[in-house]
mmCIF file with all atom_site columns, C-alpha atoms in Angstrom:
data_model
loop_
_atom_site.group_PDB
_atom_site.id
_atom_site.type_symbol
_atom_site.label_atom_id
_atom_site.label_alt_id
_atom_site.label_comp_id
_atom_site.label_asym_id
_atom_site.label_entity_id
_atom_site.label_seq_id
_atom_site.pdbx_PDB_ins_code
_atom_site.Cartn_x
_atom_site.Cartn_y
_atom_site.Cartn_z
_atom_site.occupancy
_atom_site.B_iso_or_equiv
_atom_site.pdbx_formal_charge
_atom_site.auth_seq_id
_atom_site.auth_comp_id
_atom_site.auth_asym_id
_atom_site.auth_atom_id
_atom_site.pdbx_PDB_model_num
ATOM 1   C CA . ALA W 1 1   ? 11.867  60.162  -24.387 1.00 65.00 ? 249 ALA W CA 1
ATOM 2   C CA . LYS W 1 2   ? 10.432  57.639  -26.595 1.00 77.00 ? 250 LYS W CA 1
ATOM 3   C CA . ASP W 1 3   ? 6.733   57.438  -28.024 1.00 80.00 ? 251 ASP W CA 1
ATOM 4   C CA . TRP W 1 4   ? 6.439   53.785  -27.731 1.00 78.00 ? 252 TRP W CA 1
ATOM 5   C CA . SER W 1 5   ? 2.858   54.068  -29.425 1.00 80.00 ? 253 SER W CA 1
ATOM 6   C CA . GLN W 1 6   ? 4.639   54.450  -32.723 1.00 78.00 ? 254 GLN W CA 1
ATOM 7   C CA . VAL W 1 7   ? 7.365   51.464  -32.061 1.00 82.00 ? 255 VAL W CA 1
ATOM 8   C CA . ASP W 1 8   ? 6.263   48.373  -34.568 1.00 83.00 ? 256 ASP W CA 1
ATOM 9   C CA . LEU W 1 9   ? 6.751   46.103  -31.954 1.00 84.00 ? 257 LEU W CA 1
ATOM 10  C CA . GLU W 1 10  ? 6.060   42.984  -34.667 1.00 84.00 ? 258 GLU W CA 1
ATOM 11  C CA . THR W 1 11  ? 8.088   44.175  -36.494 1.00 86.00 ? 259 THR W CA 1
ATOM 12  C CA . ILE W 1 12  ? 10.612  44.191  -33.906 1.00 81.00 ? 260 ILE W CA 1
ATOM 13  C CA . ASP W 1 13  ? 9.875   40.756  -32.424 1.00 81.00 ? 261 ASP W CA 1
ATOM 14  C CA . LYS W 1 14  ? 10.771  39.145  -36.377 1.00 81.00 ? 262 LYS W CA 1
ATOM 15  C CA . GLU W 1 15  ? 13.898  40.828  -36.346 1.00 79.00 ? 263 GLU W CA 1
ATOM 16  C CA . TRP W 1 16  ? 15.343  39.266  -33.348 1.00 78.00 ? 264 TRP W CA 1
ATOM 17  C CA . THR W 1 17  ? 14.045  35.224  -34.099 1.00 77.00 ? 265 THR W CA 1
ATOM 18  C CA . ALA W 1 18  ? 15.357  35.428  -37.259 1.00 79.00 ? 266 ALA W CA 1
ATOM 19  C CA . GLY W 1 19  ? 17.235  32.661  -38.066 1.00 77.00 ? 267 GLY W CA 1
ATOM 20  C CA . ASP W 1 20  ? 16.172  31.011  -35.008 1.00 76.00 ? 268 ASP W CA 1
ATOM 21  C CA . GLU W 1 21  ? 15.701  27.345  -34.487 1.00 78.00 ? 269 GLU W CA 1
ATOM 22  C CA . ALA W 1 22  ? 11.785  26.433  -33.688 1.00 73.00 ? 270 ALA W CA 1
ATOM 23  C CA . GLU W 1 23  ? 13.317  24.764  -30.485 1.00 76.00 ? 271 GLU W CA 1
ATOM 24  C CA . GLU W 1 24  ? 15.230  27.920  -29.187 1.00 74.00 ? 272 GLU W CA 1
ATOM 25  C CA . LEU W 1 25  ? 12.000  29.979  -29.671 1.00 71.00 ? 273 LEU W CA 1
ATOM 26  C CA . MET W 1 26  ? 10.066  27.535  -27.600 1.00 75.00 ? 274 MET W CA 1
ATOM 27  C CA . SER W 1 27  ? 9.912   28.704  -24.261 1.00 77.00 ? 275 SER W CA 1
ATOM 28  C CA . GLU W 1 28  ? 10.259  26.698  -20.925 1.00 73.00 ? 276 GLU W CA 1
ATOM 29  C CA . HIS W 1 29  ? 6.557   25.762  -20.934 1.00 68.00 ? 277 HIS W CA 1
ATOM 30  C CA . ASP W 1 30  ? 6.398   24.723  -23.735 1.00 75.00 ? 278 ASP W CA 1
ATOM 31  C CA . TYR W 1 31  ? 9.408   22.948  -24.164 1.00 73.00 ? 279 TYR W CA 1
ATOM 32  C CA . TYR W 1 32  ? 8.092   20.562  -20.986 1.00 67.00 ? 280 TYR W CA 1
ATOM 33  C CA . GLU W 1 33  ? 5.079   20.374  -22.355 1.00 71.00 ? 281 GLU W CA 1
ATOM 34  C CA . ARG W 1 34  ? 6.420   18.116  -25.478 1.00 74.00 ? 282 ARG W CA 1
ATOM 35  C CA . GLN W 1 35  ? 8.789   16.311  -23.999 1.00 69.00 ? 283 GLN W CA 1
ATOM 36  C CA . VAL W 1 36  ? 5.304   15.160  -21.560 1.00 65.00 ? 284 VAL W CA 1
ATOM 37  C CA . GLU W 1 37  ? 4.125   14.351  -24.754 1.00 69.00 ? 285 GLU W CA 1
ATOM 38  C CA . ARG W 1 38  ? 6.670   12.469  -26.428 1.00 67.00 ? 286 ARG W CA 1
ATOM 39  C CA . ARG W 1 39  ? 7.406   10.488  -23.495 1.00 58.00 ? 287 ARG W CA 1
ATOM 40  C CA . LYS W 1 40  ? 3.999   9.499   -22.926 1.00 59.00 ? 288 LYS W CA 1
ATOM 41  C CA . GLY W 1 41  ? 3.652   8.437   -26.251 1.00 56.00 ? 289 GLY W CA 1
ATOM 42  C CA . SER W 1 42  ? 7.251   6.583   -27.147 1.00 55.00 ? 290 SER W CA 1
ATOM 43  C CA . GLY W 1 43  ? 5.691   3.248   -24.761 1.00 58.00 ? 291 GLY W CA 1
ATOM 44  C CA . VAL W 1 44  ? 8.191   0.359   -23.775 1.00 60.00 ? 292 VAL W CA 1
ATOM 45  C CA . ASP W 1 45  ? 10.701  -0.495  -25.819 1.00 63.00 ? 293 ASP W CA 1
ATOM 46  C CA . VAL W 1 46  ? 10.247  -4.551  -26.208 1.00 66.00 ? 294 VAL W CA 1
ATOM 47  C CA . GLU W 1 47  ? 13.352  -5.404  -27.807 1.00 72.00 ? 295 GLU W CA 1
ATOM 48  C CA . SER W 1 48  ? 15.351  -3.641  -25.230 1.00 71.00 ? 296 SER W CA 1
ATOM 49  C CA . LEU W 1 49  ? 14.207  -5.623  -22.615 1.00 69.00 ? 297 LEU W CA 1
ATOM 50  C CA . LYS W 1 50  ? 15.009  -8.993  -24.431 1.00 76.00 ? 298 LYS W CA 1
ATOM 51  C CA . ARG W 1 51  ? 18.371  -8.172  -23.384 1.00 79.00 ? 299 ARG W CA 1
ATOM 52  C CA . MET W 1 52  ? 18.479  -6.316  -19.939 1.00 79.00 ? 300 MET W CA 1
ATOM 53  C CA . THR W 1 53  ? 18.211  -8.712  -16.408 1.00 82.00 ? 301 THR W CA 1
ATOM 54  C CA . PRO W 1 54  ? 14.707  -9.305  -14.572 1.00 79.00 ? 302 PRO W CA 1
ATOM 55  C CA . ASP W 1 55  ? 16.032  -6.970  -11.971 1.00 74.00 ? 303 ASP W CA 1
ATOM 56  C CA . GLN W 1 56  ? 16.632  -4.375  -15.075 1.00 72.00 ? 304 GLN W CA 1
ATOM 57  C CA . VAL W 1 57  ? 13.381  -5.056  -16.582 1.00 69.00 ? 305 VAL W CA 1
ATOM 58  C CA . LYS W 1 58  ? 11.438  -4.635  -12.758 1.00 64.00 ? 306 LYS W CA 1
ATOM 59  C CA . SER W 1 59  ? 13.719  -1.431  -12.458 1.00 63.00 ? 307 SER W CA 1
ATOM 60  C CA . LYS W 1 60  ? 12.371  0.114   -16.057 1.00 62.00 ? 308 LYS W CA 1
ATOM 61  C CA . LEU W 1 61  ? 8.860   -1.260  -15.945 1.00 58.00 ? 309 LEU W CA 1
ATOM 62  C CA . SER W 1 62  ? 8.349   0.213   -12.297 1.00 58.00 ? 310 SER W CA 1
ATOM 63  C CA . HIS W 1 63  ? 9.116   3.141   -12.975 1.00 56.00 ? 311 HIS W CA 1
ATOM 64  C CA . SER W 1 64  ? 7.623   3.704   -17.163 1.00 54.00 ? 312 SER W CA 1
ATOM 65  C CA . GLN W 1 65  ? 4.353   5.906   -15.684 1.00 56.00 ? 313 GLN W CA 1
ATOM 66  C CA . SER W 1 66  ? 7.268   8.634   -13.485 1.00 58.00 ? 314 SER W CA 1
ATOM 67  C CA . GLN W 1 67  ? 8.916   8.556   -17.160 1.00 58.00 ? 315 GLN W CA 1
ATOM 68  C CA . ALA W 1 68  ? 6.297   10.852  -19.084 1.00 53.00 ? 316 ALA W CA 1
ATOM 69  C CA . GLY W 1 69  ? 5.802   13.706  -15.712 1.00 69.00 ? 317 GLY W CA 1
ATOM 70  C CA . MET W 1 70  ? 6.043   14.047  -12.850 1.00 81.00 ? 318 MET W CA 1
ATOM 71  C CA . ALA W 1 71  ? 7.615   11.489  -9.648  1.00 86.00 ? 319 ALA W CA 1
ATOM 72  C CA . MET W 1 72  ? 8.238   11.411  -5.553  1.00 91.00 ? 320 MET W CA 1
ATOM 73  C CA . MET W 1 73  ? 10.485  9.114   -3.873  1.00 93.00 ? 321 MET W CA 1
ATOM 74  C CA . PHE W 1 74  ? 11.013  8.465   -0.084  1.00 96.00 ? 322 PHE W CA 1
ATOM 75  C CA . VAL W 1 75  ? 13.575  8.569   1.440   1.00 96.00 ? 323 VAL W CA 1
ATOM 76  C CA . THR W 1 76  ? 14.578  7.198   5.089   1.00 96.00 ? 324 THR W CA 1
ATOM 77  C CA . LEU W 1 77  ? 17.048  8.892   7.203   1.00 96.00 ? 325 LEU W CA 1
ATOM 78  C CA . ALA W 1 78  ? 19.923  7.276   8.726   1.00 94.00 ? 326 ALA W CA 1
ATOM 79  C CA . ALA W 1 79  ? 19.493  6.036   12.464  1.00 92.00 ? 327 ALA W CA 1
ATOM 80  C CA . VAL W 1 80  ? 21.487  9.004   13.268  1.00 92.00 ? 328 VAL W CA 1
ATOM 81  C CA . GLN W 1 81  ? 23.792  11.647  11.902  1.00 92.00 ? 329 GLN W CA 1
ATOM 82  C CA . GLU W 1 82  ? 26.867  11.492  10.438  1.00 90.00 ? 330 GLU W CA 1
ATOM 83  C CA . SER W 1 83  ? 27.835  12.846  14.174  1.00 92.00 ? 331 SER W CA 1
ATOM 84  C CA . GLY W 1 84  ? 26.206  10.252  15.904  1.00 91.00 ? 332 GLY W CA 1
ATOM 85  C CA . GLU W 1 85  ? 23.762  12.943  16.697  1.00 93.00 ? 333 GLU W CA 1
ATOM 86  C CA . PRO W 1 86  ? 19.788  11.611  16.933  1.00 94.00 ? 334 PRO W CA 1
ATOM 87  C CA . TRP W 1 87  ? 17.992  13.445  14.112  1.00 95.00 ? 335 TRP W CA 1
ATOM 88  C CA . THR W 1 88  ? 15.765  16.759  15.607  1.00 95.00 ? 336 THR W CA 1
ATOM 89  C CA . LYS W 1 89  ? 13.540  18.414  13.243  1.00 96.00 ? 337 LYS W CA 1
ATOM 90  C CA . GLU W 1 90  ? 15.358  21.194  12.427  1.00 96.00 ? 338 GLU W CA 1
ATOM 91  C CA . ASP W 1 91  ? 18.144  18.937  11.604  1.00 96.00 ? 339 ASP W CA 1
ATOM 92  C CA . GLU W 1 92  ? 15.996  16.972  9.105   1.00 96.00 ? 340 GLU W CA 1
ATOM 93  C CA . ASP W 1 93  ? 14.398  20.138  7.669   1.00 96.00 ? 341 ASP W CA 1
ATOM 94  C CA . ASP W 1 94  ? 18.429  20.895  7.303   1.00 96.00 ? 342 ASP W CA 1
ATOM 95  C CA . ILE W 1 95  ? 18.915  18.273  5.313   1.00 96.00 ? 343 ILE W CA 1
ATOM 96  C CA . ALA W 1 96  ? 15.689  18.303  2.860   1.00 96.00 ? 344 ALA W CA 1
ATOM 97  C CA . GLY W 1 97  ? 17.017  21.853  1.846   1.00 96.00 ? 345 GLY W CA 1
ATOM 98  C CA . LYS W 1 98  ? 20.375  20.846  1.194   1.00 97.00 ? 346 LYS W CA 1
ATOM 99  C CA . PHE W 1 99  ? 19.306  17.684  -0.809  1.00 96.00 ? 347 PHE W CA 1
ATOM 100 C CA . THR W 1 100 ? 16.560  20.714  -2.513  1.00 96.00 ? 348 THR W CA 1
ATOM 101 C CA . ALA W 1 101 ? 19.638  22.952  -3.331  1.00 96.00 ? 349 ALA W CA 1
ATOM 102 C CA . LEU W 1 102 ? 22.370  20.177  -4.229  1.00 96.00 ? 350 LEU W CA 1
ATOM 103 C CA . LEU W 1 103 ? 19.497  18.912  -6.920  1.00 94.00 ? 351 LEU W CA 1
ATOM 104 C CA . GLN W 1 104 ? 18.492  22.188  -8.149  1.00 93.00 ? 352 GLN W CA 1
ATOM 105 C CA . THR W 1 105 ? 22.188  22.711  -8.806  1.00 93.00 ? 353 THR W CA 1
ATOM 106 C CA . GLY W 1 106 ? 22.344  20.018  -10.750 1.00 89.00 ? 354 GLY W CA 1
ATOM 107 C CA . GLY W 1 107 ? 19.427  21.015  -13.076 1.00 86.00 ? 355 GLY W CA 1
ATOM 108 C CA . LEU W 1 108 ? 16.759  18.618  -11.349 1.00 87.00 ? 356 LEU W CA 1
ATOM 109 C CA . LYS W 1 109 ? 13.558  20.990  -10.890 1.00 88.00 ? 357 LYS W CA 1
ATOM 110 C CA . VAL W 1 110 ? 12.771  18.842  -7.641  1.00 92.00 ? 358 VAL W CA 1
ATOM 111 C CA . SER W 1 111 ? 11.690  19.857  -3.934  1.00 94.00 ? 359 SER W CA 1
ATOM 112 C CA . VAL W 1 112 ? 12.256  17.616  -0.735  1.00 95.00 ? 360 VAL W CA 1
ATOM 113 C CA . TYR W 1 113 ? 9.786   18.113  2.484   1.00 95.00 ? 361 TYR W CA 1
ATOM 114 C CA . ARG W 1 114 ? 10.496  16.850  6.127   1.00 96.00 ? 362 ARG W CA 1
ATOM 115 C CA . ILE W 1 115 ? 7.090   14.776  6.678   1.00 96.00 ? 363 ILE W CA 1
ATOM 116 C CA . GLU W 1 116 ? 7.646   12.792  9.465   1.00 95.00 ? 364 GLU W CA 1
ATOM 117 C CA . ASP W 1 117 ? 10.794  11.373  12.019  1.00 95.00 ? 365 ASP W CA 1
ATOM 118 C CA . ARG W 1 118 ? 13.263  9.934   9.836   1.00 95.00 ? 366 ARG W CA 1
ATOM 119 C CA . ARG W 1 119 ? 11.345  10.656  6.309   1.00 96.00 ? 367 ARG W CA 1
ATOM 120 C CA . LEU W 1 120 ? 11.571  12.914  3.340   1.00 97.00 ? 368 LEU W CA 1
ATOM 121 C CA . LEU W 1 121 ? 9.112   13.323  0.569   1.00 96.00 ? 369 LEU W CA 1
ATOM 122 C CA . VAL W 1 122 ? 11.117  14.247  -3.073  1.00 95.00 ? 370 VAL W CA 1
ATOM 123 C CA . THR W 1 123 ? 8.874   15.336  -5.947  1.00 93.00 ? 371 THR W CA 1
ATOM 124 C CA . MET W 1 124 ? 9.626   16.270  -8.880  1.00 89.00 ? 372 MET W CA 1
ATOM 125 C CA . GLN W 1 125 ? 8.918   18.054  -11.685 1.00 82.00 ? 373 GLN W CA 1
ATOM 126 C CA . THR W 1 126 ? 10.636  15.738  -14.334 1.00 78.00 ? 374 THR W CA 1
ATOM 127 C CA . GLY W 1 127 ? 10.466  12.332  -13.876 1.00 80.00 ? 375 GLY W CA 1
ATOM 128 C CA . TRP W 1 128 ? 12.290  11.315  -16.241 1.00 77.00 ? 376 TRP W CA 1
ATOM 129 C CA . TYR W 1 129 ? 15.225  12.337  -14.335 1.00 82.00 ? 377 TYR W CA 1
ATOM 130 C CA . GLY W 1 130 ? 14.307  10.118  -11.300 1.00 86.00 ? 378 GLY W CA 1
ATOM 131 C CA . GLN W 1 131 ? 17.076  7.880   -12.248 1.00 86.00 ? 379 GLN W CA 1
ATOM 132 C CA . ASP W 1 132 ? 19.562  10.870  -11.966 1.00 89.00 ? 380 ASP W CA 1
ATOM 133 C CA . ALA W 1 133 ? 18.426  11.674  -8.444  1.00 92.00 ? 381 ALA W CA 1
ATOM 134 C CA . LYS W 1 134 ? 18.066  8.390   -7.044  1.00 93.00 ? 382 LYS W CA 1
ATOM 135 C CA . ASP W 1 135 ? 21.620  7.438   -7.563  1.00 93.00 ? 383 ASP W CA 1
ATOM 136 C CA . PHE W 1 136 ? 22.753  11.037  -6.121  1.00 95.00 ? 384 PHE W CA 1
ATOM 137 C CA . LEU W 1 137 ? 20.294  10.241  -3.103  1.00 96.00 ? 385 LEU W CA 1
ATOM 138 C CA . VAL W 1 138 ? 20.889  6.799   -2.115  1.00 95.00 ? 386 VAL W CA 1
ATOM 139 C CA . ASP W 1 139 ? 25.062  7.918   -2.591  1.00 95.00 ? 387 ASP W CA 1
ATOM 140 C CA . GLN W 1 140 ? 24.849  10.228  0.500   1.00 95.00 ? 388 GLN W CA 1
ATOM 141 C CA . PRO W 1 141 ? 25.818  9.103   4.070   1.00 94.00 ? 389 PRO W CA 1
ATOM 142 C CA . ALA W 1 142 ? 22.590  10.140  5.768   1.00 94.00 ? 390 ALA W CA 1
ATOM 143 C CA . VAL W 1 143 ? 20.384  8.377   3.487   1.00 95.00 ? 391 VAL W CA 1
ATOM 144 C CA . MET W 1 144 ? 19.313  4.933   4.234   1.00 95.00 ? 392 MET W CA 1
ATOM 145 C CA . LYS W 1 145 ? 17.097  4.115   1.363   1.00 95.00 ? 393 LYS W CA 1
ATOM 146 C CA . VAL W 1 146 ? 15.215  5.415   -1.102  1.00 95.00 ? 394 VAL W CA 1
ATOM 147 C CA . THR W 1 147 ? 11.819  4.596   -2.155  1.00 93.00 ? 395 THR W CA 1
ATOM 148 C CA . TRP W 1 148 ? 10.705  4.983   -5.514  1.00 89.00 ? 396 TRP W CA 1
ATOM 149 C CA . ASP W 1 149 ? 7.176   3.663   -7.556  1.00 84.00 ? 397 ASP W CA 1
ATOM 150 C CA . SER W 1 150 ? 7.369   1.137   -4.267  1.00 84.00 ? 398 SER W CA 1
ATOM 151 C CA . VAL W 1 151 ? 11.003  -0.048  -5.044  1.00 87.00 ? 399 VAL W CA 1
ATOM 152 C CA . ASP W 1 152 ? 13.624  0.171   -2.376  1.00 91.00 ? 400 ASP W CA 1
ATOM 153 C CA . TYR W 1 153 ? 16.784  1.358   -3.147  1.00 92.00 ? 401 TYR W CA 1
ATOM 154 C CA . VAL W 1 154 ? 19.165  0.935   -0.209  1.00 93.00 ? 402 VAL W CA 1
ATOM 155 C CA . ASN W 1 155 ? 22.342  2.253   1.385   1.00 92.00 ? 403 ASN W CA 1
ATOM 156 C CA . PRO W 1 156 ? 24.924  0.209   1.492   1.00 90.00 ? 404 PRO W CA 1
ATOM 157 C CA . ASN W 1 157 ? 27.259  2.405   3.278   1.00 86.00 ? 405 ASN W CA 1
ATOM 158 C CA . VAL W 1 158 ? 24.510  3.100   5.929   1.00 86.00 ? 406 VAL W CA 1
ATOM 159 C CA . ASP W 1 159 ? 23.424  0.328   8.182   1.00 85.00 ? 407 ASP W CA 1
ATOM 160 C CA . GLN W 1 160 ? 20.084  -0.663  7.120   1.00 83.00 ? 408 GLN W CA 1
ATOM 161 C CA . VAL W 1 161 ? 18.093  -0.105  10.566  1.00 80.00 ? 409 VAL W CA 1
ATOM 162 C CA . ASP W 1 162 ? 14.118  -0.363  11.395  1.00 69.00 ? 410 ASP W CA 1
ATOM 163 C CA . THR W 1 163 ? 11.972  2.739   9.523   1.00 55.00 ? 411 THR W CA 1
ATOM 164 C CA . PRO W 1 164 ? 11.139  4.892   12.260  1.00 54.00 ? 412 PRO W CA 1
ATOM 165 C CA . LYS W 1 165 ? 7.211   4.455   13.381  1.00 53.00 ? 413 LYS W CA 1
ATOM 166 C CA . LYS W 1 166 ? 4.463   7.383   13.462  1.00 50.00 ? 414 LYS W CA 1
ATOM 167 C CA . ASP W 1 167 ? 5.070   8.466   17.629  1.00 48.00 ? 415 ASP W CA 1
ATOM 168 C CA . ALA W 1 168 ? 2.513   6.191   18.956  1.00 45.00 ? 416 ALA W CA 1
ATOM 169 C CA . PRO W 1 169 ? 0.545   6.823   22.339  1.00 46.00 ? 417 PRO W CA 1
ATOM 170 C CA . PRO W 1 170 ? 2.783   4.683   25.159  1.00 47.00 ? 418 PRO W CA 1
ATOM 171 C CA . LYS W 1 171 ? 1.385   1.641   26.224  1.00 47.00 ? 419 LYS W CA 1
ATOM 172 C CA . LYS W 1 172 ? -0.529  0.907   29.652  1.00 50.00 ? 420 LYS W CA 1
ATOM 173 C CA . LYS W 1 173 ? 1.097   -1.295  31.939  1.00 50.00 ? 421 LYS W CA 1
ATOM 174 C CA . LYS W 1 174 ? -1.517  -3.500  33.888  1.00 52.00 ? 422 LYS W CA 1
ATOM 175 C CA . LYS W 1 175 ? -0.282  -3.270  37.561  1.00 55.00 ? 423 LYS W CA 1
ATOM 176 C CA . LYS W 1 176 ? -0.072  -6.383  38.720  1.00 54.00 ? 424 LYS W CA 1
ATOM 177 C CA . THR W 1 177 ? -2.173  -7.547  41.525  1.00 55.00 ? 425 THR W CA 1
ATOM 178 C CA . LYS W 1 178 ? -1.090  -9.995  44.385  1.00 56.00 ? 426 LYS W CA 1
ATOM 179 C CA . LYS W 1 179 ? -4.103  -11.743 44.824  1.00 55.00 ? 427 LYS W CA 1
ATOM 180 C CA . SER W 1 180 ? -4.420  -12.065 49.175  1.00 51.00 ? 428 SER W CA 1
ATOM 181 C CA . ALA W 1 181 ? -4.111  -15.429 50.135  1.00 52.00 ? 429 ALA W CA 1
ATOM 182 C CA . LYS W 1 182 ? -7.593  -16.597 51.750  1.00 55.00 ? 430 LYS W CA 1
ATOM 183 C CA . LYS W 1 183 ? -7.024  -17.208 55.295  1.00 55.00 ? 431 LYS W CA 1
ATOM 184 C CA . PRO W 1 184 ? -9.187  -20.485 56.794  1.00 55.00 ? 432 PRO W CA 1
ATOM 185 C CA . ALA W 1 185 ? -12.066 -18.896 58.583  1.00 56.00 ? 433 ALA W CA 1
ATOM 186 C CA . ASP W 1 186 ? -11.985 -18.215 62.718  1.00 56.00 ? 434 ASP W CA 1
ATOM 187 C CA . ASP W 1 187 ? -15.433 -20.313 62.660  1.00 53.00 ? 435 ASP W CA 1
ATOM 188 C CA . ALA W 1 188 ? -14.240 -22.961 60.945  1.00 52.00 ? 436 ALA W CA 1
ATOM 189 C CA . LEU W 1 189 ? -12.301 -24.894 64.126  1.00 52.00 ? 437 LEU W CA 1
#
């Protein structure tokens, strides 16, 4: 057995890191923090805005805060599944898991949760990849629209139907009562 108390770990570390670039030695957390700080300080490039259409400017500016850190999106699912079946809670949980797995496979740090009927919440640690996530989600046949920073992006291949409302208690119907016709009093004769 080797006596590890006799090993000079400092020397071994220096040997392993010799010749490596500073960026290669950075931990994933340090790299993420550097990206966030770099993006916070970059601001808006006014010259690039001059070359954009009004819609492009609106989109870029509406997502500027997401570019420096975390981002959230809301997904509204199509009225029915591709099979024509209505959505169940289990189906919605399954599609949320599928979207999470596919986006993570694409390298995005993302989680997708079911929050109510036909509605999913997408959270991203790296908001600067929000455009990629939005583009992917809008192309999915199960998605009716994606809302990111209060901007709606609709899937043109899916029927746009009303967004589901929270389950409200059914309204009580008032019973119509027939007013009885007044009979002439016998003593009036």
